[in-house]
mmCIF file of C-alpha atoms in Angstrom:
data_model
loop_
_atom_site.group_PDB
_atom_site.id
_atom_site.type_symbol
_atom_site.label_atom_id
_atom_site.label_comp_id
_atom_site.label_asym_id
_atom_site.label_seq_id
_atom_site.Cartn_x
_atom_site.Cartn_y
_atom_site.Cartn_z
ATOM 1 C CA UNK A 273 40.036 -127.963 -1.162
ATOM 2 C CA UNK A 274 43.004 -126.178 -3.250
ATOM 3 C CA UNK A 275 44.493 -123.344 -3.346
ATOM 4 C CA UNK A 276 43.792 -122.519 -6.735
ATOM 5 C CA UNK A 277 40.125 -122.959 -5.644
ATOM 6 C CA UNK A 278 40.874 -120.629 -3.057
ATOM 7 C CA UNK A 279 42.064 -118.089 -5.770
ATOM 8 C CA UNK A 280 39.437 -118.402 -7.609
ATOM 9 C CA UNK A 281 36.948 -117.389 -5.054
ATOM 10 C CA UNK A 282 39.128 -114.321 -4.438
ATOM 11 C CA UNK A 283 39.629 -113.625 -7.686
ATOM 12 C CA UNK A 284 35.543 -114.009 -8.425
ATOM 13 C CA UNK A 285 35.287 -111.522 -5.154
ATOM 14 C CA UNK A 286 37.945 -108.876 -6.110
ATOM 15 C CA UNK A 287 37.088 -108.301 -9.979
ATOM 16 C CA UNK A 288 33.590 -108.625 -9.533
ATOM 17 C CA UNK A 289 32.822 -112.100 -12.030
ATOM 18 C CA UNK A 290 33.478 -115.181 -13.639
ATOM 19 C CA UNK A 291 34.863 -113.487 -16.691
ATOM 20 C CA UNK A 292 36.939 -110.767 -15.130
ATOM 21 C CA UNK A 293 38.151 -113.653 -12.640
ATOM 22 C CA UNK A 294 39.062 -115.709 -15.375
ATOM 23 C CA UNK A 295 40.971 -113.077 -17.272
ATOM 24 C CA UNK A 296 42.783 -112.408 -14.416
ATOM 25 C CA UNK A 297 44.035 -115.395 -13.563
ATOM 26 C CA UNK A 298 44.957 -116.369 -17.229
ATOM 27 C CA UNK A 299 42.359 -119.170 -17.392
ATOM 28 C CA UNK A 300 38.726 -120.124 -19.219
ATOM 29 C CA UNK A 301 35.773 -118.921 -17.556
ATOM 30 C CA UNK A 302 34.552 -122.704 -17.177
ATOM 31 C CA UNK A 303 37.705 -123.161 -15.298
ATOM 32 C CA UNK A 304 37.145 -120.642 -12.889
ATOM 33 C CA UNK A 305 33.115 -121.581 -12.305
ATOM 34 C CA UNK A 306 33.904 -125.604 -11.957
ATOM 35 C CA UNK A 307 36.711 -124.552 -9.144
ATOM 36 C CA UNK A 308 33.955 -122.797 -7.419
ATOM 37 C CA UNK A 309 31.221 -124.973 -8.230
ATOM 38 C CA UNK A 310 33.646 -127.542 -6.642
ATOM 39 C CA UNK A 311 34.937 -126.219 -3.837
ATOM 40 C CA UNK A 312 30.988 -125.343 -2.925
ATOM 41 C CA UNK A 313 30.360 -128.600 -3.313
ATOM 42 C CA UNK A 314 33.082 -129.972 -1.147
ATOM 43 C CA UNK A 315 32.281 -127.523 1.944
ATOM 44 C CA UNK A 316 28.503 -128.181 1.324
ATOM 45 C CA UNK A 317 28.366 -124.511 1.450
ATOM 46 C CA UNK A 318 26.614 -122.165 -1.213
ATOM 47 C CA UNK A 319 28.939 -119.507 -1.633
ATOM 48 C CA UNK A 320 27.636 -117.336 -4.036
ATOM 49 C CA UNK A 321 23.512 -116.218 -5.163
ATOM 50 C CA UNK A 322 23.598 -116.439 -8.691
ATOM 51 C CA UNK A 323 20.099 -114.888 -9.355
ATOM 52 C CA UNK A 324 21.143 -111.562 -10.377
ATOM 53 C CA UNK A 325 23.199 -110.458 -12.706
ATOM 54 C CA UNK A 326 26.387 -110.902 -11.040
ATOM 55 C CA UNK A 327 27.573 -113.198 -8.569
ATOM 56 C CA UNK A 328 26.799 -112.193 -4.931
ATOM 57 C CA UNK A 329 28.160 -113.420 -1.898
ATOM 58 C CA UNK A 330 25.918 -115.300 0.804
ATOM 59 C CA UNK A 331 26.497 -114.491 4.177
ATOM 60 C CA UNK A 332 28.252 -118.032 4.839
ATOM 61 C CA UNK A 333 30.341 -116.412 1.583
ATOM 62 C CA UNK A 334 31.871 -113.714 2.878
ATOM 63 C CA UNK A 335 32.735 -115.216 6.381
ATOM 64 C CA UNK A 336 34.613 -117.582 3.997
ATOM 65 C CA UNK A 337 35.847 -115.271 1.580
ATOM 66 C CA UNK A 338 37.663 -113.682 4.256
ATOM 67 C CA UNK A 339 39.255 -117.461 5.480
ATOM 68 C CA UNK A 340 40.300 -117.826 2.063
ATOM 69 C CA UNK A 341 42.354 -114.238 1.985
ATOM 70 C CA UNK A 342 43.837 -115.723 5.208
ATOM 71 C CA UNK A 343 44.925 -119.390 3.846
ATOM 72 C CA UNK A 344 46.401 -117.421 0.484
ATOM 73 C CA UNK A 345 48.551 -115.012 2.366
ATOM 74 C CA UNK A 346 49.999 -117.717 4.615
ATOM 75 C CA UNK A 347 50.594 -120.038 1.435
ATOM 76 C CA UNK A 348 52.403 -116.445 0.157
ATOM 77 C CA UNK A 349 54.639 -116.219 3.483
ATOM 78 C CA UNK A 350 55.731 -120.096 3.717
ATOM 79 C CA UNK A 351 56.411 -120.125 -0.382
ATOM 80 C CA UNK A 352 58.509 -116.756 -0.212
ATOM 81 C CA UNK A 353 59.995 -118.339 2.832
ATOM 82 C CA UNK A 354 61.053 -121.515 1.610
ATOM 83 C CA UNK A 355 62.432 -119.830 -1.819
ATOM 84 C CA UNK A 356 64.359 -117.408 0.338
ATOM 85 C CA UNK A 357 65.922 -120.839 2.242
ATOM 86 C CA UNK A 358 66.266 -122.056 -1.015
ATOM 87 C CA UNK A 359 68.135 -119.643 -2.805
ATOM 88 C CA UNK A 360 70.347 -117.702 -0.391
ATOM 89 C CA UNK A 361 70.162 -114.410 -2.252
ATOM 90 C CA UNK A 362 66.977 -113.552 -3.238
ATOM 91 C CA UNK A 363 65.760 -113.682 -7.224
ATOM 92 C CA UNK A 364 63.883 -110.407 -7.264
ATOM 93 C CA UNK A 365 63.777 -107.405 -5.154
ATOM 94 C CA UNK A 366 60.719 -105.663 -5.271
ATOM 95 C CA UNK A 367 60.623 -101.673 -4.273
ATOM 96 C CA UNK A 368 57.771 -99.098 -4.716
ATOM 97 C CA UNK A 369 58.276 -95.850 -3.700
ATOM 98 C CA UNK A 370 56.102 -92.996 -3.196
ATOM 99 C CA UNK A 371 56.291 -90.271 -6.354
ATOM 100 C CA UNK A 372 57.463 -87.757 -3.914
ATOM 101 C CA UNK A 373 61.096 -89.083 -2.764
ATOM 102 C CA UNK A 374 63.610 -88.119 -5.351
ATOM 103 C CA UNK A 375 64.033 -91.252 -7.196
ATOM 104 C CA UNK A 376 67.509 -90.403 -7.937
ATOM 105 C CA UNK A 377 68.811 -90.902 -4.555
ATOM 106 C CA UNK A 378 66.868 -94.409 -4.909
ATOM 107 C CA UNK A 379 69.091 -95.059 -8.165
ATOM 108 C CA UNK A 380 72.173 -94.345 -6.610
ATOM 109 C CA UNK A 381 71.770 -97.475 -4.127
ATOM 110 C CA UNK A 382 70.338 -99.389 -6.723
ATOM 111 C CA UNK A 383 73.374 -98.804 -8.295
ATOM 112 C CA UNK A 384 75.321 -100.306 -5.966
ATOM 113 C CA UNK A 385 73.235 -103.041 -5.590
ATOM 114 C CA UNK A 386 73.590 -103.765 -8.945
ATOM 115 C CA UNK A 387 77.149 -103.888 -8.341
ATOM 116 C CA UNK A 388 76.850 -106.335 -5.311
ATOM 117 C CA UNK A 389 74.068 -108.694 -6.630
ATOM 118 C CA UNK A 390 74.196 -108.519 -10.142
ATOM 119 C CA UNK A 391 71.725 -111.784 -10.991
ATOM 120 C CA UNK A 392 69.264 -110.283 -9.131
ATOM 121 C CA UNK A 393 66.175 -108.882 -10.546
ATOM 122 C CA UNK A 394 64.538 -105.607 -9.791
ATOM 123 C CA UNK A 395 60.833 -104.424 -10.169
ATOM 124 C CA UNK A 396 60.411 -100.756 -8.692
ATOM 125 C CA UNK A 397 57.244 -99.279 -8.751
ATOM 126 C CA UNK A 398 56.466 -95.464 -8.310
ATOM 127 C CA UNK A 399 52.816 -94.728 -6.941
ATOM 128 C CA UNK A 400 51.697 -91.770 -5.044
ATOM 129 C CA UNK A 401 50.347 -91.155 -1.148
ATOM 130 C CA UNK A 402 49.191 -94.482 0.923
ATOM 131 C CA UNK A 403 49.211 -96.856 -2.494
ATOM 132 C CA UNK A 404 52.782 -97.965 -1.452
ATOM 133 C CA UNK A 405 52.156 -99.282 1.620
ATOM 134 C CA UNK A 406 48.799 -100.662 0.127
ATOM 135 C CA UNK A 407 51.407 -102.899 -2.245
ATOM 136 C CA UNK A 408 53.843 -103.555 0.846
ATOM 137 C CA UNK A 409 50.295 -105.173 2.520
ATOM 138 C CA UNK A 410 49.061 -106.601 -0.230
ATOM 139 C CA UNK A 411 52.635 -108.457 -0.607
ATOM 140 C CA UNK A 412 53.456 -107.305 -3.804
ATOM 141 C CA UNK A 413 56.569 -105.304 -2.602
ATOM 142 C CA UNK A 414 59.791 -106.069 -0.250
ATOM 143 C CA UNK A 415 60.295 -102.761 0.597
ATOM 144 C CA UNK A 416 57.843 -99.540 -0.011
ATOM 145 C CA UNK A 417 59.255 -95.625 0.934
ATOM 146 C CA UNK A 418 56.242 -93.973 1.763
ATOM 147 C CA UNK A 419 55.122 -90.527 2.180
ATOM 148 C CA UNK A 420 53.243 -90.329 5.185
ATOM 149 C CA UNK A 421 52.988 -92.078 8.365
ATOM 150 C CA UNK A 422 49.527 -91.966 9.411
ATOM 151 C CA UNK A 423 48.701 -94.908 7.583
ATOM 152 C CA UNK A 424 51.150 -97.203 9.774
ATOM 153 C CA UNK A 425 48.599 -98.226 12.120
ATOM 154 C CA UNK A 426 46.549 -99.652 9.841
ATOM 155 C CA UNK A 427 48.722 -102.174 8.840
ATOM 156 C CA UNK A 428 49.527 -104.579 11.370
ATOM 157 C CA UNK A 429 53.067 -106.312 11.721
ATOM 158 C CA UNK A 430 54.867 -103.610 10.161
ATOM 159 C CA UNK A 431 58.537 -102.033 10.468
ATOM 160 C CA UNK A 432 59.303 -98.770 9.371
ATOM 161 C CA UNK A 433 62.309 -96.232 10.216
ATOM 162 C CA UNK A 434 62.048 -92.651 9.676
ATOM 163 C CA UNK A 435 63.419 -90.755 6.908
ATOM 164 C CA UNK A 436 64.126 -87.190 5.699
ATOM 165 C CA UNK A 437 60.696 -85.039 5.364
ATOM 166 C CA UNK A 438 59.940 -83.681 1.670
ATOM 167 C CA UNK A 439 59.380 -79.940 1.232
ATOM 168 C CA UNK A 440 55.995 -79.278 -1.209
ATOM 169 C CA UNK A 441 57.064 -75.523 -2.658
ATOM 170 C CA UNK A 442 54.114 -73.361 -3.702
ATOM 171 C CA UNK A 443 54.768 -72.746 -6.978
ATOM 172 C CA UNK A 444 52.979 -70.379 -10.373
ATOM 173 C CA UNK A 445 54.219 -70.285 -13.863
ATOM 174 C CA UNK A 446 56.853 -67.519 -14.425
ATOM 175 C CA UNK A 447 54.613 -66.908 -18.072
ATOM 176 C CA UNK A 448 51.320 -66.612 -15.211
ATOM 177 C CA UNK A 449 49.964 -63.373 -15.452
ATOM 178 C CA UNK A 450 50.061 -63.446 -11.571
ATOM 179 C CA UNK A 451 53.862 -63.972 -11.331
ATOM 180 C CA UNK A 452 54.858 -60.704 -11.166
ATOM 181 C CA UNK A 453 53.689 -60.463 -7.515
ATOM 182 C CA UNK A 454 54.148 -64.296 -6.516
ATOM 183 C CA UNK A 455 56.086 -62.826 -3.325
ATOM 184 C CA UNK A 456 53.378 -61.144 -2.448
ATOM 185 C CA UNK A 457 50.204 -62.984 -2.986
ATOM 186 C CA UNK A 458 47.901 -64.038 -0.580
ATOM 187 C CA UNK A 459 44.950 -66.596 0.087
ATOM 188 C CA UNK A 460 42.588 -63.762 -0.682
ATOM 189 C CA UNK A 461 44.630 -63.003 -4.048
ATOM 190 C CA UNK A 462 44.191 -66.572 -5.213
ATOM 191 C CA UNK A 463 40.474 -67.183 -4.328
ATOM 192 C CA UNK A 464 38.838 -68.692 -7.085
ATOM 193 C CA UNK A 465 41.936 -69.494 -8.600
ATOM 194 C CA UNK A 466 43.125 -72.868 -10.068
ATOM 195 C CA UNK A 467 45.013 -74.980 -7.875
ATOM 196 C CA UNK A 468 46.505 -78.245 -9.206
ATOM 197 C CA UNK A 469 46.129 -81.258 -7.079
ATOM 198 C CA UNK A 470 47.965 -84.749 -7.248
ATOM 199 C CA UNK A 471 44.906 -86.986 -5.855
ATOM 200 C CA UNK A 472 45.023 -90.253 -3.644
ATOM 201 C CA UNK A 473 43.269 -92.955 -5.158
ATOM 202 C CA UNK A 474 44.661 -96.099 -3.106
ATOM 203 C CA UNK A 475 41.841 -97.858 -1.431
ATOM 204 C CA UNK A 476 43.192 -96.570 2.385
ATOM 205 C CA UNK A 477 42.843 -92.984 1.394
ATOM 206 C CA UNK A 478 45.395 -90.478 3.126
ATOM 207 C CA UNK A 479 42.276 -87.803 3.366
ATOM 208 C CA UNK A 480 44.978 -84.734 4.266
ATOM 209 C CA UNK A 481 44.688 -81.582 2.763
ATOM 210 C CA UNK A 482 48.068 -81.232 2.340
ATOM 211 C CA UNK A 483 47.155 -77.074 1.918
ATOM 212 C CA UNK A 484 44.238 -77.028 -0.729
ATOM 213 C CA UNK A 485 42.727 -74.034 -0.388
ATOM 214 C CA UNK A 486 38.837 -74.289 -0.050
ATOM 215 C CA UNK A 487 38.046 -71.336 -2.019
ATOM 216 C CA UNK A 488 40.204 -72.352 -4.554
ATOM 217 C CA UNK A 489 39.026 -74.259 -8.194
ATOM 218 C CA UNK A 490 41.021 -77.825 -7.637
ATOM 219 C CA UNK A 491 42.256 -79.571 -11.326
ATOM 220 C CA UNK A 492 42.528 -82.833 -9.779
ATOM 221 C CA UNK A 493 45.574 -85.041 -11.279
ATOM 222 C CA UNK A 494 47.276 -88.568 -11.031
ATOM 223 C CA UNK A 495 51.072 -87.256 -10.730
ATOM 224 C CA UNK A 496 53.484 -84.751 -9.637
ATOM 225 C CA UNK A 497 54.627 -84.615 -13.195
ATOM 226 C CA UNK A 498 51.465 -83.674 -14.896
ATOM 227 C CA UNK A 499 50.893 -81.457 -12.205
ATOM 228 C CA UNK A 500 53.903 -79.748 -12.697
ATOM 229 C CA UNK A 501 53.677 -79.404 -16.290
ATOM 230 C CA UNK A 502 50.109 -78.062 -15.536
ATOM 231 C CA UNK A 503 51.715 -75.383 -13.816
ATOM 232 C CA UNK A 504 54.545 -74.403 -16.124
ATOM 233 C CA UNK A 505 51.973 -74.092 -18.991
ATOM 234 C CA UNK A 506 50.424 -71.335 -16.746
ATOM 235 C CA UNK A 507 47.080 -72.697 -15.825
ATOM 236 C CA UNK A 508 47.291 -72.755 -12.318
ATOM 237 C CA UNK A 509 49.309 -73.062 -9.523
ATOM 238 C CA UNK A 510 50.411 -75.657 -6.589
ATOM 239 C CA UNK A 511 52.309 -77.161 -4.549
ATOM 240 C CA UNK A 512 55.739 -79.153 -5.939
ATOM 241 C CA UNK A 513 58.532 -81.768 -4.436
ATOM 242 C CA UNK A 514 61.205 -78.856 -4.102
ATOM 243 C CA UNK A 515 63.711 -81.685 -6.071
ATOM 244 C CA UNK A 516 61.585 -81.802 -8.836
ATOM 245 C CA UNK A 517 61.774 -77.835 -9.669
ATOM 246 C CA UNK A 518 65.335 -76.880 -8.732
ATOM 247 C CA UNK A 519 66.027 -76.005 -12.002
ATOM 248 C CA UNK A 520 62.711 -73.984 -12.928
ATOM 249 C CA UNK A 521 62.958 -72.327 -9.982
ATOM 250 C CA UNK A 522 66.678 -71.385 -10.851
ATOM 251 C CA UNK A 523 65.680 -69.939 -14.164
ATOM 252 C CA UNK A 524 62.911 -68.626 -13.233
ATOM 253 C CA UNK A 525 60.028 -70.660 -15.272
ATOM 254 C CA UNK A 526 58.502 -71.387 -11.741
ATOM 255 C CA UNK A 527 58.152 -68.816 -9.009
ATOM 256 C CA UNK A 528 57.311 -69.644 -5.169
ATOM 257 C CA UNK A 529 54.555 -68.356 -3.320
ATOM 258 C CA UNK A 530 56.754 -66.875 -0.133
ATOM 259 C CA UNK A 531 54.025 -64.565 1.678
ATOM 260 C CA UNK A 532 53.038 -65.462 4.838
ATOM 261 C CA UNK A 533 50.212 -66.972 3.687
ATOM 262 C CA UNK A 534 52.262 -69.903 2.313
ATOM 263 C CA UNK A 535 55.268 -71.722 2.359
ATOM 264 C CA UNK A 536 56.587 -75.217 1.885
ATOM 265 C CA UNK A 537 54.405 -78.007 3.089
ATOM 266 C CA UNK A 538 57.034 -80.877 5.208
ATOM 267 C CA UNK A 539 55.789 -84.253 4.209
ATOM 268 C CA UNK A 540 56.823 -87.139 7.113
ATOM 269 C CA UNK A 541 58.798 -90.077 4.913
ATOM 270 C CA UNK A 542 59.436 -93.495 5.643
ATOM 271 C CA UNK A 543 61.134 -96.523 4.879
ATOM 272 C CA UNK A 544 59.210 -99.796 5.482
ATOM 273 C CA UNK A 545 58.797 -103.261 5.559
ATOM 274 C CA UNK A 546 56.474 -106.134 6.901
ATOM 275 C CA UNK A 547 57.931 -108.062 9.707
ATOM 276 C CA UNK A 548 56.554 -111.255 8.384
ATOM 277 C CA UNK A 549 58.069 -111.380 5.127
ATOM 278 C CA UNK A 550 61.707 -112.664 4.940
ATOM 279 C CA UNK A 551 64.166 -110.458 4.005
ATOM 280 C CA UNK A 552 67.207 -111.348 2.329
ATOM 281 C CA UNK A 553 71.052 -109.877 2.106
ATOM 282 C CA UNK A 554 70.226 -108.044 -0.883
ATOM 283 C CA UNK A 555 66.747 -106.377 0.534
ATOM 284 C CA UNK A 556 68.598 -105.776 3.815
ATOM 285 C CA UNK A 557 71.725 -103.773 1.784
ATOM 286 C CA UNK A 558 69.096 -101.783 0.177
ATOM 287 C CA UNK A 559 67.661 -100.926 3.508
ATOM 288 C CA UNK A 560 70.856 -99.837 5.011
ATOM 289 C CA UNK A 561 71.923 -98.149 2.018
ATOM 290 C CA UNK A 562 68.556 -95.948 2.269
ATOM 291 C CA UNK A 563 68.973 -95.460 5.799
ATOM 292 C CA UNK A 564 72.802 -94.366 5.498
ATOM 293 C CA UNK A 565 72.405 -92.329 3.015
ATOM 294 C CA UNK A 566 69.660 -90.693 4.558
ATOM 295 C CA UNK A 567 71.322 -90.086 7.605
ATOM 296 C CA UNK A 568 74.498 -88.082 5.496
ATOM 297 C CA UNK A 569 71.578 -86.229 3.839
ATOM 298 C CA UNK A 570 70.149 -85.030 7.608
ATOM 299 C CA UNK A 571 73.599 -84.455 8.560
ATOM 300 C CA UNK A 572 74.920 -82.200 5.727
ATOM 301 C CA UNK A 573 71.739 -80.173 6.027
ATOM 302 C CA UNK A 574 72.566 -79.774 9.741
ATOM 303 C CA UNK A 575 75.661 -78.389 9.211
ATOM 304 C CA UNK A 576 74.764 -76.235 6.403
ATOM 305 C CA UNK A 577 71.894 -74.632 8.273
ATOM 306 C CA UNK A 578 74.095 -74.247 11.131
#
């Protein structure tokens, strides 16, 4: 047995055939079917029915399906382990961050990472709702800044610290036809209006509401971007990271929503990592840097607001 038998099987499992296994792994299709057909063969196990059109799992299948996940995630931890031994300073920081943080307080300690590490190599990915801690799980991130916490306990062997919530403004077009009154309007002004929603489509769905209204006419979206643009245009209205407006709001393109009826939504944020994957000196100053910065952030609003 191999561990490139093992991914195979996985890889058969998660995109659903031979083909679409072999295409993600980067190899022929015979490839993939003698790794199974071997690895069958050498556990005296039928692993997959192949009557129908596409492979399905036996029962003995899936019990070893999940094994496999198991044996691949522990080959994961002892390679990143030994290459973090190995090197000292890590190669490649991985960070994904929720769509919702302001990504240019993320630059500015990336910045001075840069500075610090300068031979090492960054991917950062932005995704929306529970999809970054989906990637933190899955292994494919060092670090993930999530919006919402409910999803911690659903992922075992996790560390997290809390950041600075994120303030979702209720926003129309100033060009709306509806924006004269935006200081006045209520949930009974805005039935059957559209609303503009950024949807969840990790696998762990958050399932919050995050204040749709139900008699409202949801445009359903992938990003706070669209969404936003969506909204300048005029064709509905919604609810925006307040740092990604400051300036339409100061010139009046967007206007808030500020009856009682509405009113900035406070979305929990974190900054996590799984306790199982090593972290290096150049992971770790990112952390801190986060975390500091954060904490001047909560402080200087204190003040101000006192």
């Amino acid at each position: 047995m191999t561990l490139e038998q093992l991914r195979a099987l996985v890889s058969v499992v998660d995109h659903g055939g031979f083909r679409a296994a072999s295409e993600a792994l980067h190899k022929s299709q015979s490839a993939i079917s003698i790794a199974i057909k071997n690895l069958e063969e050498e556990l005296r196990v039928e692993i997959f029915e192949r009557e129908g059109y596409r492979p399905l799992l036996t029962d003995h299948g899936k019990v070893l399906v999940q094994k496999a996940r198991t044996v691949l995630s522990q080959a994961r931890d002892l390679s990143d382990l030994a290459q973090h031994y190995a090197q000292g300073v890590e190669a490649e920081l991985r960070i994904v961050v929720s769509e919702v943080f302001d990504i240019q307080e993320v630059l500015r300690a990336l910045r001075i990472i840069r500075d610090q590490y300068p031979s090492t190599r960054l991917t950062l990915f932005v995704e929306n709702f529970s999809a970054p801690l989906e990637i933190l799980e899955d292994k494919e991130a060092d670090i993930a800044m999530v919006a919402g916490g409910e999803m911690f306990d659903k992922i075992e062997m996790t560390r997290y610290e809390k950041l600075c919530p994120v303030s979702l403004i209720p926003v129309v077009s100033g060009c709306s036809r509806e924006q004269k009154d935006a200081s006045e309007l209520t949930k009974e002004d805005l039935h059957g209006a559209t609303q503009v929603v950024v949807t969840d489509r990790s696998r762990n769905r958050d399932e919050r509401k995050y204040g749709i209204l139900e008699t409202s006419v949801p445009w359903r979206v992938n990003d706070f971007l669209t969404k936003k643009q969506i909204i300048l245009s005029g064709l509905g209205w919604g609810r925006v990271p307040l740092h990604m407006i400051g300036d339409e709001l100061a010139s009046g393109d967007l206007v808030p929503l500020s009856s009682s009826d509405f009113g900035p939504v406070e979305i929990e944020t974190y900054i996590s990592r799984t306790t199982n994957h090593p972290f290096g000196p150049v992971a770790e100053a990112f952390w801190n840097l986060i975390i500091q910065r954060d904490y001047e952030k909560t402080n200087k609003i204190t003040v101000k607001l006192q």
